[in-house]
Structure formats: C-alpha cells, structure tokens
Coordinates of C-alpha atoms in Angstrom, one line a residue:
M193 CA 198.5 11.2 90.1
Q194 CA 198.6 13.5 93.1
S195 CA 196.9 11.3 95.6
A196 CA 199.5 8.5 95.3
K197 CA 202.3 11.1 95.6
T198 CA 200.7 12.6 98.7
K199 CA 200.1 9.2 100.3
T200 CA 203.7 8.2 99.6
A201 CA 204.9 11.5 101.2
L202 CA 202.7 11.0 104.3
N203 CA 203.9 7.4 104.6
D204 CA 207.5 8.6 104.6
T205 CA 206.6 11.3 107.3
Q206 CA 205.0 8.6 109.5
S207 CA 208.1 6.4 109.1
E208 CA 210.3 9.3 110.1
L209 CA 208.2 9.9 113.1
S210 CA 208.2 6.2 114.1
A211 CA 212.0 6.2 113.8
K212 CA 212.1 9.2 116.2
E213 CA 209.8 7.6 118.8
P214 CA 212.5 5.2 120.2
V215 CA 214.7 8.3 120.8
S216 CA 212.0 9.6 123.1
Q217 CA 211.7 6.3 124.8
V218 CA 215.5 6.4 125.4
Q219 CA 215.1 9.9 127.0
L220 CA 212.4 8.4 129.2
N221 CA 214.7 5.6 130.2
H222 CA 217.4 7.9 131.3
Q223 CA 215.1 9.7 133.8
G224 CA 214.7 8.8 137.4
W225 CA 212.4 6.1 138.4
I226 CA 210.0 8.7 140.0
A227 CA 209.9 10.8 136.9
R228 CA 209.4 7.7 134.7
L229 CA 206.6 6.6 137.0
V230 CA 205.0 10.1 136.8
N231 CA 205.5 10.4 133.0
S232 CA 204.0 7.0 132.5
L233 CA 200.7 8.1 134.0
S234 CA 197.9 9.7 132.2
I235 CA 196.9 13.2 133.1
S236 CA 193.8 12.1 134.9
K237 CA 195.9 9.6 137.0
K238 CA 198.5 12.2 137.7
I239 CA 195.9 14.6 139.0
A240 CA 194.1 11.8 141.0
W241 CA 197.5 10.4 142.4
G242 CA 199.1 13.7 143.0
Y243 CA 196.2 15.4 144.8
G244 CA 195.2 12.1 146.5
L245 CA 198.8 11.7 147.8
A246 CA 198.9 15.4 148.9
L247 CA 195.6 14.9 150.8
G248 CA 196.8 11.6 152.3
V249 CA 199.9 13.3 153.4
A250 CA 197.9 16.1 155.0
V251 CA 195.6 13.6 156.7
V252 CA 198.3 11.3 157.8
G253 CA 200.5 14.1 159.0
T254 CA 197.7 15.8 160.9
A255 CA 196.6 12.4 162.3
T256 CA 200.2 11.7 163.4
G257 CA 200.4 15.1 165.2
F258 CA 197.1 14.2 167.1
M259 CA 198.5 10.7 167.9
V260 CA 201.9 12.1 169.2
G261 CA 200.2 14.8 171.2
D262 CA 197.7 12.5 172.6
Y263 CA 200.5 10.1 173.5
Y264 CA 202.3 12.6 175.6
Q265 CA 199.0 13.8 177.0
R266 CA 198.0 10.3 178.0
Q267 CA 201.4 9.9 179.6
V268 CA 201.1 13.0 182.0
V269 CA 197.4 12.3 182.6
A270 CA 198.2 8.8 183.7
Q271 CA 200.9 10.2 186.0
K272 CA 198.3 12.7 187.4
Q273 CA 195.9 9.8 187.9
Q274 CA 198.7 7.8 189.5
E275 CA 199.4 10.7 192.0
F276 CA 195.8 11.2 192.6
K277 CA 195.2 7.5 193.4
E278 CA 198.3 7.5 195.6
I279 CA 196.9 10.5 197.5
Q280 CA 193.5 8.8 198.0
L281 CA 195.3 5.7 199.3
L282 CA 197.4 7.8 201.6
N283 CA 194.5 9.8 202.8
S284 CA 192.5 6.7 203.5
L285 CA 195.5 5.1 205.3
E286 CA 196.2 8.3 207.3
L287 CA 192.5 8.6 208.2
T288 CA 192.4 5.1 209.3
L289 CA 195.4 5.5 211.5
L290 CA 194.0 8.5 213.2
Q291 CA 190.7 6.7 213.6
V292 CA 192.4 3.7 215.2
Q293 CA 194.3 6.0 217.7
A294 CA 191.2 8.0 218.3
H295 CA 189.1 5.0 219.1
Q296 CA 191.8 3.5 221.3
H297 CA 191.9 6.8 223.2
K298 CA 188.2 6.8 223.6
L299 CA 188.2 3.3 225.1
I300 CA 190.6 4.6 227.7
L301 CA 188.5 7.7 228.6
L302 CA 184.9 6.4 228.3
S303 CA 183.2 4.7 231.2
D304 CA 179.8 3.9 229.7
R305 CA 179.5 0.3 228.9
E306 CA 177.5 0.8 225.6
L307 CA 179.8 3.5 224.4
L308 CA 182.7 1.2 225.2
Q309 CA 181.1 -1.5 223.2
Q310 CA 180.6 0.8 220.2
E311 CA 184.2 2.1 220.4
Y312 CA 185.4 -1.5 220.7
S313 CA 183.5 -2.4 217.5
H314 CA 184.8 0.7 215.8
L315 CA 188.4 -0.1 216.8
L316 CA 188.2 -3.6 215.5
K317 CA 186.7 -2.3 212.2
H318 CA 189.3 0.3 211.7
I319 CA 192.0 -2.2 212.6
T320 CA 190.9 -4.4 209.9
E321 CA 190.7 -1.4 207.5
L322 CA 194.2 -0.4 208.5
N323 CA 195.7 -3.8 207.6
Q324 CA 193.7 -3.9 204.3
L325 CA 194.8 -0.3 203.4
W326 CA 198.4 -1.1 204.3
S327 CA 198.3 -4.2 202.1
E328 CA 196.8 -2.1 199.3
V329 CA 199.4 0.5 199.6
K330 CA 202.2 -2.1 199.6
A331 CA 200.6 -3.7 196.6
Y332 CA 200.3 -0.4 194.9
T333 CA 204.0 0.4 195.4
S334 CA 204.9 -3.0 194.0
S335 CA 202.8 -2.5 190.7
A336 CA 204.2 -1.7 187.4
D337 CA 202.0 1.4 187.3
Y338 CA 203.9 2.8 190.3
A339 CA 207.3 1.5 189.4
Y340 CA 207.5 3.6 186.0
D341 CA 207.6 6.9 188.2
N342 CA 210.9 5.7 189.8
H343 CA 209.9 6.6 193.3
A344 CA 213.1 6.2 195.4
E345 CA 211.8 8.2 198.4
G346 CA 208.5 9.1 199.9
L347 CA 206.0 6.2 200.2
P348 CA 208.5 3.3 199.5
Q349 CA 210.8 4.8 202.2
F350 CA 207.9 5.1 204.5
L351 CA 206.7 1.6 203.9
Q352 CA 210.3 0.3 204.4
S353 CA 210.7 2.3 207.7
Y354 CA 207.4 1.2 209.2
A355 CA 207.3 -2.3 207.8
G356 CA 205.5 -4.8 210.1
V357 CA 204.1 -2.0 212.5
P358 CA 200.5 -2.4 211.6
E359 CA 200.8 -6.2 211.8
A360 CA 202.4 -6.0 215.3
Y361 CA 200.0 -3.4 216.4
T362 CA 197.1 -5.6 215.3
Q363 CA 198.4 -8.6 216.9
Q364 CA 199.1 -6.9 220.2
I365 CA 195.8 -4.8 220.3
T366 CA 193.8 -7.8 219.3
A367 CA 195.3 -9.9 222.1
L368 CA 194.6 -7.2 224.5
L369 CA 191.1 -6.7 223.4
G370 CA 190.5 -10.4 223.5
K371 CA 191.0 -10.4 227.3
I372 CA 187.9 -8.2 227.8
N373 CA 184.4 -9.7 227.9
L374 CA 182.3 -6.7 226.9
S375 CA 179.1 -8.5 227.6
N376 CA 179.8 -8.6 231.3
L377 CA 181.9 -5.6 232.1
Q378 CA 182.0 -4.4 235.6
P379 CA 183.3 -0.9 236.6
E380 CA 186.4 -2.6 238.2
S381 CA 187.0 -4.5 234.9
I382 CA 186.6 -1.4 232.8
S383 CA 189.1 0.5 234.9
A384 CA 191.6 -2.2 234.7
F385 CA 191.1 -2.6 231.0
Q386 CA 191.5 1.1 230.4
K387 CA 194.6 1.0 232.6
Q388 CA 196.0 -1.8 230.4
L389 CA 195.2 0.3 227.2
L390 CA 196.8 3.4 228.8
N391 CA 200.0 1.3 229.4
F392 CA 199.7 0.0 225.8
T393 CA 199.9 3.6 224.5
N394 CA 203.3 3.9 226.0
N395 CA 204.3 0.6 224.2
S396 CA 206.9 0.9 221.4
T397 CA 204.6 -0.7 219.0
Y398 CA 201.9 1.9 219.5
L399 CA 204.5 4.7 219.5
R400 CA 205.9 3.4 216.2
L401 CA 202.2 3.4 215.0
H402 CA 201.9 7.0 216.1
Q403 CA 205.2 8.0 214.4
A404 CA 203.9 6.2 211.3
S405 CA 200.8 8.5 211.4
D406 CA 203.0 11.6 211.7
A407 CA 205.4 10.4 208.9
L408 CA 202.6 9.5 206.7
E409 CA 201.3 13.1 206.9
E410 CA 204.7 14.2 205.3
V411 CA 204.3 11.7 202.6
V412 CA 200.8 12.9 201.9
N413 CA 202.0 16.5 201.7
S414 CA 204.8 15.3 199.4
S415 CA 202.3 13.5 197.2
Y416 CA 200.1 16.6 197.0
K417 CA 203.3 18.4 195.7
D418 CA 203.7 15.6 193.1
L419 CA 200.1 16.0 192.1
Q420 CA 200.5 19.7 191.6
S421 CA 203.5 19.0 189.4
A422 CA 201.6 16.5 187.5
E423 CA 198.8 18.9 186.9
A424 CA 201.3 21.5 185.7
A425 CA 202.8 18.8 183.5
V426 CA 199.3 18.1 182.1
R427 CA 198.9 21.8 181.3
D428 CA 202.3 21.9 179.6
V429 CA 201.6 18.8 177.7
E430 CA 198.3 20.2 176.4
K431 CA 200.2 23.2 175.1
L432 CA 202.9 20.9 173.6
R433 CA 200.1 18.8 172.1
E434 CA 198.6 21.9 170.5
K435 CA 202.1 22.8 169.2
I436 CA 202.7 19.3 167.8
I437 CA 199.3 19.2 166.1
L438 CA 199.8 22.7 164.7
A439 CA 203.3 21.8 163.5
S440 CA 202.2 18.5 161.9
M441 CA 199.3 20.3 160.2
L442 CA 201.7 23.0 158.8
L443 CA 204.3 20.5 157.7
S444 CA 201.5 18.3 156.1
V445 CA 200.1 21.2 154.3
A446 CA 203.6 22.2 153.1
I447 CA 204.4 18.7 151.9
A448 CA 200.9 18.6 150.3
I449 CA 201.5 21.9 148.5
L450 CA 205.0 20.7 147.3
L451 CA 203.3 17.4 145.9
A452 CA 200.5 19.5 144.3
S453 CA 203.1 21.8 142.8
Y454 CA 205.1 18.8 141.6
T455 CA 202.0 17.3 140.0
S456 CA 201.1 20.6 138.4
V457 CA 204.6 21.0 137.0
A458 CA 204.6 17.4 135.8
I459 CA 201.4 18.2 133.8
A460 CA 202.1 21.8 132.9
H461 CA 205.8 21.6 131.9
P462 CA 205.2 19.2 128.8
L463 CA 202.3 21.3 127.8
R464 CA 204.4 24.3 128.0
N465 CA 207.0 22.7 125.8
V466 CA 204.3 21.9 123.2
T467 CA 202.9 25.4 123.4
N468 CA 206.4 27.0 123.0
I469 CA 207.3 24.8 120.0
A470 CA 203.9 25.6 118.4
Q471 CA 204.3 29.4 119.0
K472 CA 207.9 29.3 117.7
I473 CA 206.8 27.4 114.6
T474 CA 204.0 29.9 114.0
Q475 CA 206.2 32.9 114.5
E476 CA 209.3 31.6 112.6
S477 CA 207.4 29.3 110.1
N478 CA 210.2 26.8 110.9
F479 CA 208.6 23.3 110.2
D480 CA 211.8 21.5 110.9
L481 CA 211.2 21.8 114.6
Q482 CA 210.1 18.8 116.8
V483 CA 208.4 18.7 120.2
P484 CA 210.4 16.7 122.7
V485 CA 208.3 13.7 123.8
T486 CA 209.1 13.2 127.5
T487 CA 205.7 11.5 128.6
V488 CA 203.4 8.7 127.4
D489 CA 200.3 10.4 128.6
E490 CA 197.9 12.5 126.6
V491 CA 200.4 15.3 126.4
G492 CA 202.9 12.8 124.9
V493 CA 200.2 11.7 122.4
L494 CA 199.5 15.4 121.7
A495 CA 203.3 16.1 121.2
T496 CA 203.6 13.0 118.8
S497 CA 200.5 14.2 116.9
L498 CA 201.9 17.7 116.7
N499 CA 205.1 16.4 115.4
Q500 CA 203.2 14.4 112.7
L501 CA 201.2 17.4 111.8
I502 CA 204.4 19.5 111.6
Q503 CA 205.9 16.8 109.3
R504 CA 202.8 16.7 107.2
V505 CA 202.6 20.5 106.9
N506 CA 206.2 20.5 105.8
T507 CA 205.5 17.9 103.2
L508 CA 202.5 19.9 101.9
L509 CA 204.5 23.1 101.8
A510 CA 207.1 21.2 99.8
E511 CA 204.3 20.0 97.5
Q512 CA 202.8 23.4 97.3
K513 CA 206.1 24.9 96.2
A514 CA 206.4 22.2 93.6
E515 CA 202.8 23.0 92.6
A516 CA 203.4 26.6 92.4
S517 CA 206.4 26.0 90.2
R518 CA 204.4 23.6 88.0
Q519 CA 201.5 26.1 87.8
L520 CA 203.9 28.8 86.9
I521 CA 205.4 26.7 84.1
Q522 CA 201.9 25.7 83.0
S523 CA 200.9 29.4 82.9
E524 CA 204.0 30.3 81.0
K525 CA 203.3 27.4 78.6
M526 CA 199.7 28.7 78.2
S527 CA 200.9 32.3 77.7
S528 CA 203.4 31.2 75.1
L529 CA 200.7 29.0 73.5
G530 CA 198.3 32.0 73.4
Q531 CA 201.0 34.2 71.9
M532 CA 201.9 31.5 69.4
L533 CA 198.2 31.0 68.5
A534 CA 197.7 34.7 68.0
G535 CA 200.8 34.8 65.8
V536 CA 199.7 31.8 63.7
A537 CA 196.1 33.1 63.5
H538 CA 197.4 36.5 62.3
E539 CA 199.7 35.0 59.8
I540 CA 197.0 32.6 58.4
N541 CA 194.3 35.2 58.6
N542 CA 196.0 37.5 55.9
P543 CA 196.1 35.0 53.1
I544 CA 192.6 33.7 54.0
N545 CA 191.2 37.2 53.9
F546 CA 193.0 37.7 50.6
I547 CA 191.4 34.5 49.2
Y548 CA 188.0 35.3 50.8
G549 CA 188.0 38.8 49.6
N550 CA 189.0 38.0 46.0
L551 CA 186.4 35.2 45.7
Q552 CA 183.6 37.7 45.1
H553 CA 185.5 39.5 42.4
T554 CA 186.4 36.2 40.8
N555 CA 182.8 35.2 40.7
I556 CA 181.8 38.6 39.0
Y557 CA 184.6 38.1 36.6
F558 CA 183.6 34.6 35.8
Q559 CA 180.0 35.8 35.2
D560 CA 181.3 38.5 32.9
L561 CA 183.3 36.0 30.9
L562 CA 180.4 33.7 30.5
A563 CA 178.3 36.7 29.2
L564 CA 181.1 37.6 26.8
I565 CA 181.3 34.1 25.5
D566 CA 177.6 33.8 25.1
A567 CA 177.6 37.2 23.1
Y568 CA 180.5 36.0 21.0
Q569 CA 178.8 32.7 20.1
E570 CA 175.8 34.6 18.9
K571 CA 177.8 36.7 16.6
V572 CA 180.3 34.2 15.3
N573 CA 179.5 30.8 14.1
D574 CA 182.9 29.3 13.6
D575 CA 183.4 25.5 13.5
D576 CA 186.8 25.8 15.2
I577 CA 185.2 27.7 18.1
V578 CA 182.4 25.2 18.3
A579 CA 185.0 22.3 18.3
L580 CA 186.9 24.1 21.0
S581 CA 183.8 24.6 23.1
E582 CA 183.0 20.9 22.8
E583 CA 186.6 20.0 23.7
I584 CA 186.7 22.0 26.9
D585 CA 183.1 21.0 27.8
L586 CA 181.9 24.6 28.0
E587 CA 178.5 23.7 29.4
F588 CA 180.1 21.7 32.2
L589 CA 182.4 24.5 33.1
R590 CA 179.5 26.9 33.1
E591 CA 177.7 24.6 35.7
D592 CA 180.7 23.5 37.8
L593 CA 182.8 26.5 38.1
P594 CA 180.2 28.4 40.4
K595 CA 180.2 25.2 42.5
V596 CA 184.0 25.3 42.8
L597 CA 183.9 28.9 43.7
Q598 CA 181.3 28.2 46.3
S599 CA 183.4 25.4 47.8
I600 CA 186.4 27.6 47.9
E601 CA 184.3 30.3 49.7
F602 CA 183.0 27.7 52.2
G603 CA 186.6 26.5 52.9
A604 CA 187.8 30.0 53.3
T605 CA 184.8 30.8 55.6
R606 CA 185.6 27.8 57.7
A607 CA 189.3 28.5 57.9
R608 CA 188.4 32.1 58.8
D609 CA 186.1 30.8 61.6
I610 CA 188.9 28.5 62.9
V611 CA 191.4 31.4 62.9
L612 CA 188.8 33.5 64.8
S613 CA 188.4 30.7 67.3
L614 CA 192.2 30.5 67.7
K615 CA 192.3 34.3 68.2
N616 CA 189.6 34.1 70.9
F617 CA 191.3 31.1 72.6
S618 CA 194.6 32.9 72.6
R619 CA 193.2 35.7 74.9
L620 CA 194.0 33.8 78.1
D621 CA 195.5 36.7 80.0
E622 CA 192.8 39.3 79.4
S623 CA 192.3 41.5 82.4
E624 CA 189.0 43.2 81.6
V625 CA 185.5 41.9 81.7
N626 CA 183.7 41.8 78.3
L627 CA 180.4 40.5 77.0
V628 CA 180.7 36.9 76.0
D629 CA 178.4 34.9 73.8
I630 CA 178.4 31.5 75.5
H631 CA 177.1 29.6 72.4
A632 CA 179.8 31.2 70.2
C633 CA 182.5 30.1 72.8
I634 CA 181.1 26.5 72.8
D635 CA 180.8 26.4 69.0
S636 CA 184.4 27.8 68.5
T637 CA 185.7 25.2 70.9
L638 CA 183.9 22.4 69.1
L639 CA 185.4 23.8 65.9
I640 CA 188.9 23.5 67.3
L641 CA 188.2 20.0 68.7
N642 CA 186.5 18.9 65.4
N643 CA 189.5 16.7 64.5
R644 CA 189.1 14.7 67.8
I645 CA 185.2 14.4 67.4
K646 CA 185.3 11.3 65.3
K647 CA 182.5 10.0 63.2
D648 CA 181.4 7.7 66.1
I649 CA 181.0 10.7 68.5
T650 CA 177.7 12.6 68.2
V651 CA 177.4 16.1 69.6
V652 CA 173.8 17.1 70.5
K653 CA 173.3 20.9 71.2
N654 CA 170.2 21.9 73.2
Y655 CA 170.5 25.6 73.4
C656 CA 168.1 28.0 75.1
E657 CA 168.2 31.7 74.2
L658 CA 170.9 33.2 76.4
P659 CA 172.0 36.8 76.9
N660 CA 175.6 37.7 76.7
V661 CA 177.5 37.1 79.9
E662 CA 180.0 39.5 81.5
G663 CA 183.2 37.6 81.8
Y664 CA 186.6 36.6 80.4
A665 CA 186.1 35.1 77.0
G666 CA 189.6 33.5 76.8
S667 CA 189.2 31.9 80.3
L668 CA 185.8 30.5 79.4
Y669 CA 187.1 29.1 76.2
Q670 CA 189.8 27.3 78.3
V671 CA 187.0 25.9 80.7
F672 CA 184.9 24.6 77.7
M673 CA 188.0 23.2 76.1
N674 CA 189.1 21.2 79.3
I675 CA 185.6 19.8 80.0
L676 CA 184.9 18.9 76.4
S677 CA 188.4 17.3 76.0
N678 CA 187.8 15.3 79.2
A679 CA 184.4 14.1 77.8
I680 CA 186.1 13.1 74.5
D681 CA 188.8 11.2 76.4
A682 CA 186.1 9.4 78.5
L683 CA 184.4 8.3 75.3
E684 CA 187.6 7.2 73.6
E685 CA 188.6 5.2 76.5
Q686 CA 185.5 3.0 76.0
G687 CA 186.7 1.7 72.8
E688 CA 184.1 -0.1 70.6
I689 CA 180.7 -0.3 72.3
S690 CA 177.3 -1.1 71.2
Q691 CA 175.6 2.1 72.2
A692 CA 176.3 5.4 70.3
K693 CA 178.9 7.7 71.9
K694 CA 177.3 11.0 72.5
I695 CA 178.1 14.4 74.1
T696 CA 175.1 16.6 75.0
I697 CA 175.5 20.3 75.5
A698 CA 172.5 22.1 77.1
T699 CA 172.1 25.7 78.0
Q700 CA 169.4 27.5 79.9
R701 CA 168.5 30.7 81.6
L702 CA 168.2 30.5 85.4
A703 CA 166.3 32.8 87.6
E704 CA 167.4 36.4 87.8
N705 CA 171.1 36.8 86.9
W706 CA 172.3 33.4 86.1
V707 CA 172.8 31.0 83.1
E708 CA 173.7 27.3 83.2
I709 CA 175.7 25.1 80.8
K710 CA 175.6 21.4 81.2
I711 CA 178.0 19.2 79.4
T712 CA 177.1 15.4 79.5
D713 CA 178.8 12.4 78.1
N714 CA 177.7 8.8 78.2
G715 CA 181.0 7.4 79.1
S716 CA 182.1 5.1 81.9
G717 CA 181.7 7.7 84.7
I718 CA 183.8 8.5 87.7
S719 CA 184.1 6.3 90.7
P720 CA 182.7 7.8 94.0
E721 CA 186.0 7.9 95.7
Y722 CA 187.4 10.1 92.9
Q723 CA 184.5 12.5 92.6
A724 CA 185.5 14.5 95.7
K725 CA 189.1 15.0 94.4
I726 CA 188.6 15.8 90.7
F727 CA 189.0 19.6 91.3
E728 CA 192.1 19.1 93.3
T729 CA 195.4 20.4 91.8
F730 CA 197.4 17.6 90.1
F731 CA 194.7 15.0 90.7
T732 CA 194.1 12.9 87.6
T733 CA 193.0 9.4 86.7
K734 CA 194.9 9.4 83.4
P735 CA 198.2 7.5 83.1
M736 CA 201.4 9.2 83.9
G737 CA 202.5 11.6 81.1
V738 CA 198.9 11.8 79.7
G739 CA 197.2 14.0 82.2
T740 CA 198.7 16.8 84.2
G741 CA 195.9 17.1 86.8
L742 CA 195.6 20.8 86.1
G743 CA 192.6 21.2 83.7
L744 CA 189.7 20.8 86.1
S745 CA 191.5 22.6 88.8
I746 CA 192.1 25.6 86.6
S747 CA 188.6 25.4 85.3
Y748 CA 187.2 25.4 88.9
Q749 CA 189.3 28.5 89.6
I750 CA 188.1 30.3 86.5
V751 CA 184.5 29.5 87.1
V752 CA 184.3 29.9 90.9
E753 CA 187.0 32.5 91.8
K754 CA 187.2 34.5 88.5
H755 CA 183.6 34.6 87.5
H756 CA 182.0 33.9 91.0
G757 CA 180.0 31.0 89.5
R758 CA 179.4 27.4 90.3
L759 CA 181.1 24.3 88.9
T760 CA 179.7 20.9 90.0
C761 CA 180.1 17.4 88.8
E762 CA 177.6 14.5 88.8
S763 CA 178.7 11.0 87.7
E764 CA 177.6 7.5 87.9
L765 CA 179.6 4.4 86.9
S766 CA 178.6 3.0 83.6
E767 CA 176.1 5.8 83.1
G768 CA 178.2 8.9 82.3
T769 CA 179.3 12.2 83.7
T770 CA 177.7 15.7 83.8
F771 CA 179.5 18.9 84.4
A772 CA 177.3 21.9 85.3
I773 CA 178.6 25.4 84.9
A774 CA 176.5 28.3 86.5
L775 CA 177.6 31.8 85.6
P776 CA 176.1 35.2 86.7
I777 CA 175.1 37.2 83.7
Q778 CA 176.3 40.4 85.5
H779 CA 179.8 39.9 86.8
P780 CA 179.7 40.6 90.5
V781 CA 182.5 42.8 91.9
S782 CA 182.5 41.6 95.6
D783 CA 179.3 39.7 96.3
T784 CA 180.4 36.1 96.5
S785 CA 177.6 35.0 98.7
A786 CA 174.7 35.1 96.1
P787 CA 172.2 32.2 96.5
Y788 CA 172.4 29.4 94.0
P789 CA 169.9 30.1 91.4
I790 CA 166.4 28.3 90.8
L791 CA 165.6 26.9 87.3
A792 CA 163.6 29.2 85.1
C793 CA 163.9 27.3 81.9
S794 CA 163.9 23.5 81.3
I795 CA 165.4 21.6 78.4
T796 CA 163.4 18.6 76.9

C-alpha cells in the first residue's frame, strides 16, 4: 500500500532532520556570545532591540554631548559670574572709600553747621559701609567659590597689604568724631575740629587708606580684564559646546547606523543563505543540499522547514522514479498481454470459424440424409432395415441431432464472441479515436469476467439508448475491466451474507454531448479516509501481492486525461460503492474546461 510506504519514508526523513538539528546547535554554541544572543532572538525582537538600541545610543550620545557642553559652559559662566561679583564688590568698596574720603574733606571745608551735621552723618554711614564691605570682600576671598580660581595676586594681595587699615581708620576717626558735639557747635569749635581733621589727613592711617583706594583701582582694572577674559572664555566654550554636541550627535548616528546595519545583516544574512540554497536547488535540481541552520528565530524555523521539504521532495522523487519504473513494467506487461491475447484470439478464431462455418453445411447435409432415409423407407420395406432403424433409434436421432447441432452452433458463437472480446481488449495501445459502442464494451467485459461472476452475484443492466462515443475502445475496455473487477472483489470479500450480491450497471444520455455509466455494487463500501486516495498511484486497500494500486489510477488517467471525461466515486460503509464515468460523445481536441453535464435521462 502506497500510503504506508510514503509515511515510512517521511518518518525516515524527519528522523534524519532531527539527527541533523544537534549539529546546528553545536554550530550555534561555537559562535560568540553576542552572535548567540542575537541568533536566539526572533526577527521581531531583533528589529525591536536593534533599532531600539540604535535609537538609545543616538539619544544617549546626543544627551551626553549636551551634558558635557553644558558642564564646560557652566564652568566658564560660573567663572564669569565670579568675576562680575568680584567687580561689584570692588566697585562698591572703591566707591565707599572715595565717599569716606570725600565726606571727610567736606567736613574740613564746610562752615555751615547743618551741612556739617549732614556730612558727619554721611561719614559715619559710609564708615560703617566700609567696614561691612571690607568684611564681605575678605569673606569672599576666603570662600570656596573664590578659591577654585587660584588667585595668587590681585585682591588677595591687596587685602594682605592693607589688612587692618579700615579698622584702624574707623577706630581713629570715630574717636576724633566722638569729641565733637554737633548739637552745640560754635564757630571756634568748628574751626578747631576742622583743624584736627586736617591734621588727621596727614596721619599715616589716613594715608594708608588713601593708598588703599588707589591700589584698589588697579585691582578693579585687573578684575575688569579678568571679566573680559571670562567673557571670551564663555564665547569659546559656547563654540566648544556646539562642537561637542555636533560631534556626539555624529558619533551617535554613526554608532546607530552600525547597530542598525548589524541588525539588518543579522536578519538578512540567514535569509540570503536560505534564498541562495533554494535558487541553487531550483537551478541544479540537487535535492541533497541542506540549508545551514544558524539561528533559532523564524528564519531558523524556515530553514529547518525547507530542509524537511527538500528531504520530502527527494523522497517523493525517488518514489516517482520507482513509480515510473513500475508503470513502465506494467505498461510492458499490458502490451505483452495485449499481443498475447491478440495471438491467442487469432489462433483460436481460425478453428472456431472453421467449426462455425461448417455447421450450416452440416445441418443441410443432415437434412438431405434424413430426406434420403425417408424416401428409401417408402420404397423398400425390409425387416433388416426396420430392425436397424429401431436399433439406432432413428426417430430419436431425427429429433436430437438438430438440437446437438444447435448447441454446437451456440457454443461456437459464444467462443467467437469471447475471442472478439479478447481481440478488442488487446487493442490497448491504439492511437486513433474510433466510434465505440459502450454497451458492447460492457457486455464484452462481462463475458470475459463471466467465470468470476458466480451464481451468487447478480448483474443488473439498466441501459438507456446511447450513441456511439468517440474514444479508444481498448482503453475503455480496461476501465470497465478494472472497475468491474474491483466490484467483484468487494462482493467476494463479504463472504456469505444474507442479502443478494448485486452489481448494477446503468447508462444514460446526459445533456448535449455527454453519456454516463454508473457501476454500483452493494459491497461493504470504502472508508472516508480512503475515498480521497483511491485514484492515487499505488494506493490499494488489498493485501500485499494481491493489489498493485494501478487499476483505478490508470482508469482515472484514461477517462480524465485521455477522453477528457469525469471519473468519480461515491461510497458509504456497509451500503456499497458507485463509480460514475462521464464521457463526451464527441472527443474534444483541446477543450478541457467543458462544464459538467446536466441529467437529461433518468433510470428507474
């Protein structure tokens, strides 16, 4: 049975592929861990992870560029702000020093008491501001924000050079001012006070304060230069920041492109391998090739499936070769059988024709002899002749001999019909279309199969009037022989049953250009799982050595391919089987798409 053989071959193929799968796994194990990780992912995950990683690298790289650029920018901006803050403090300190000196000089020059009181108040106020600003500047130079700039000269040197000067000045000027009662100033007191202040201006403490004012101006100028340098550094850092951001973006895009390319290659390379092997197999028809399985994703599954398909095709090709060989052998057997049948029919036909041809003359001769005997009995009345007539029972011979001759004629006619059927059946290789009498084909086939149609098998013929069909008589004989033989086999397999075994043959004319022949048996039927396979080559439900699996396959080819007809099967378990053969009356040359005919005649 072909199905069992095919299943065994496919199982062997799957076993071979299963044995090859560990080799692919070993190949995967010898790859790097990155390649193994990538190959273990599905295509969707490769795309998601690859492009996600590329996008992540681009985003992280660009963000890193922004962060580095912003860091340097913050550094120089902080330095600029530091210089600006220093200038503000120094300007305030310088302005306060100048205001203290100015108010002190005004106290020396003014004579109006009210103006003196105002200047006195202003001087005290600015002295307080001077001490406060001096303390702020000292605290500023001692802070961590100022220390990072590594100032070794300038303001620290200034504070070191004039350390204690504001405090000494404040102490001395406060003591001097404390001696004046501004609420009760007299001109003499004012003059004495102003004289004391004038003498104080020549004091070393005041001179140091004045020098501090001049030195502070140089420090301020130096700080302005530092501020300009800081502003230039800010501009340079802004350009550097732009370059860093641009470089990081370009580098990130390059890395992202490399990752995307790697992902694309990881996906496309296995597909390319599969495509190349498939094209090579198609071009070279070499089904021994196998696709290397390097991944476990969809491409790996595709490669494994393609390998299985290649093995199955290879197995099917081997089976087809074996099938072709068997068909060739079967064709040679049928051709030899046809030649043998034609020879046997020819050899038998000659003596049968001799017998059949002489029967008529024998009958005439017998009638003539009887007439002669009757005439002789009328003329001669001899006791010996009468006794001889009674001995041979002449009356019985007169009645029985015609019956014997009639039986001989019937046997000769039947033998001649059998020989004619053998001659028709032997024409299996005819190449020209001829007119075929369907009913004669069926009757001749039944005549050949008469020895297999036992007494317990009844053949019922329901024939409609049919025209002759254009076709190949020998091939149609083979179709009827195969189907009727299968029907007889199905009935014989039932053994002894209660119901009568019956084969029904019905013919009918279908609409337009078609006739239909239905052959039905009331056997055990065909199971549903086998019905779809019965026309497959080498498929048979018979035991090994009994059926070849070629009968129905060849019949299908004869009806469908050779005569452009239809061959269908309807079967139900325990009910029987019906084979329906539809044939075109006029043999079509190329039109194979004619619609299936509609019933025009029904059989009751």
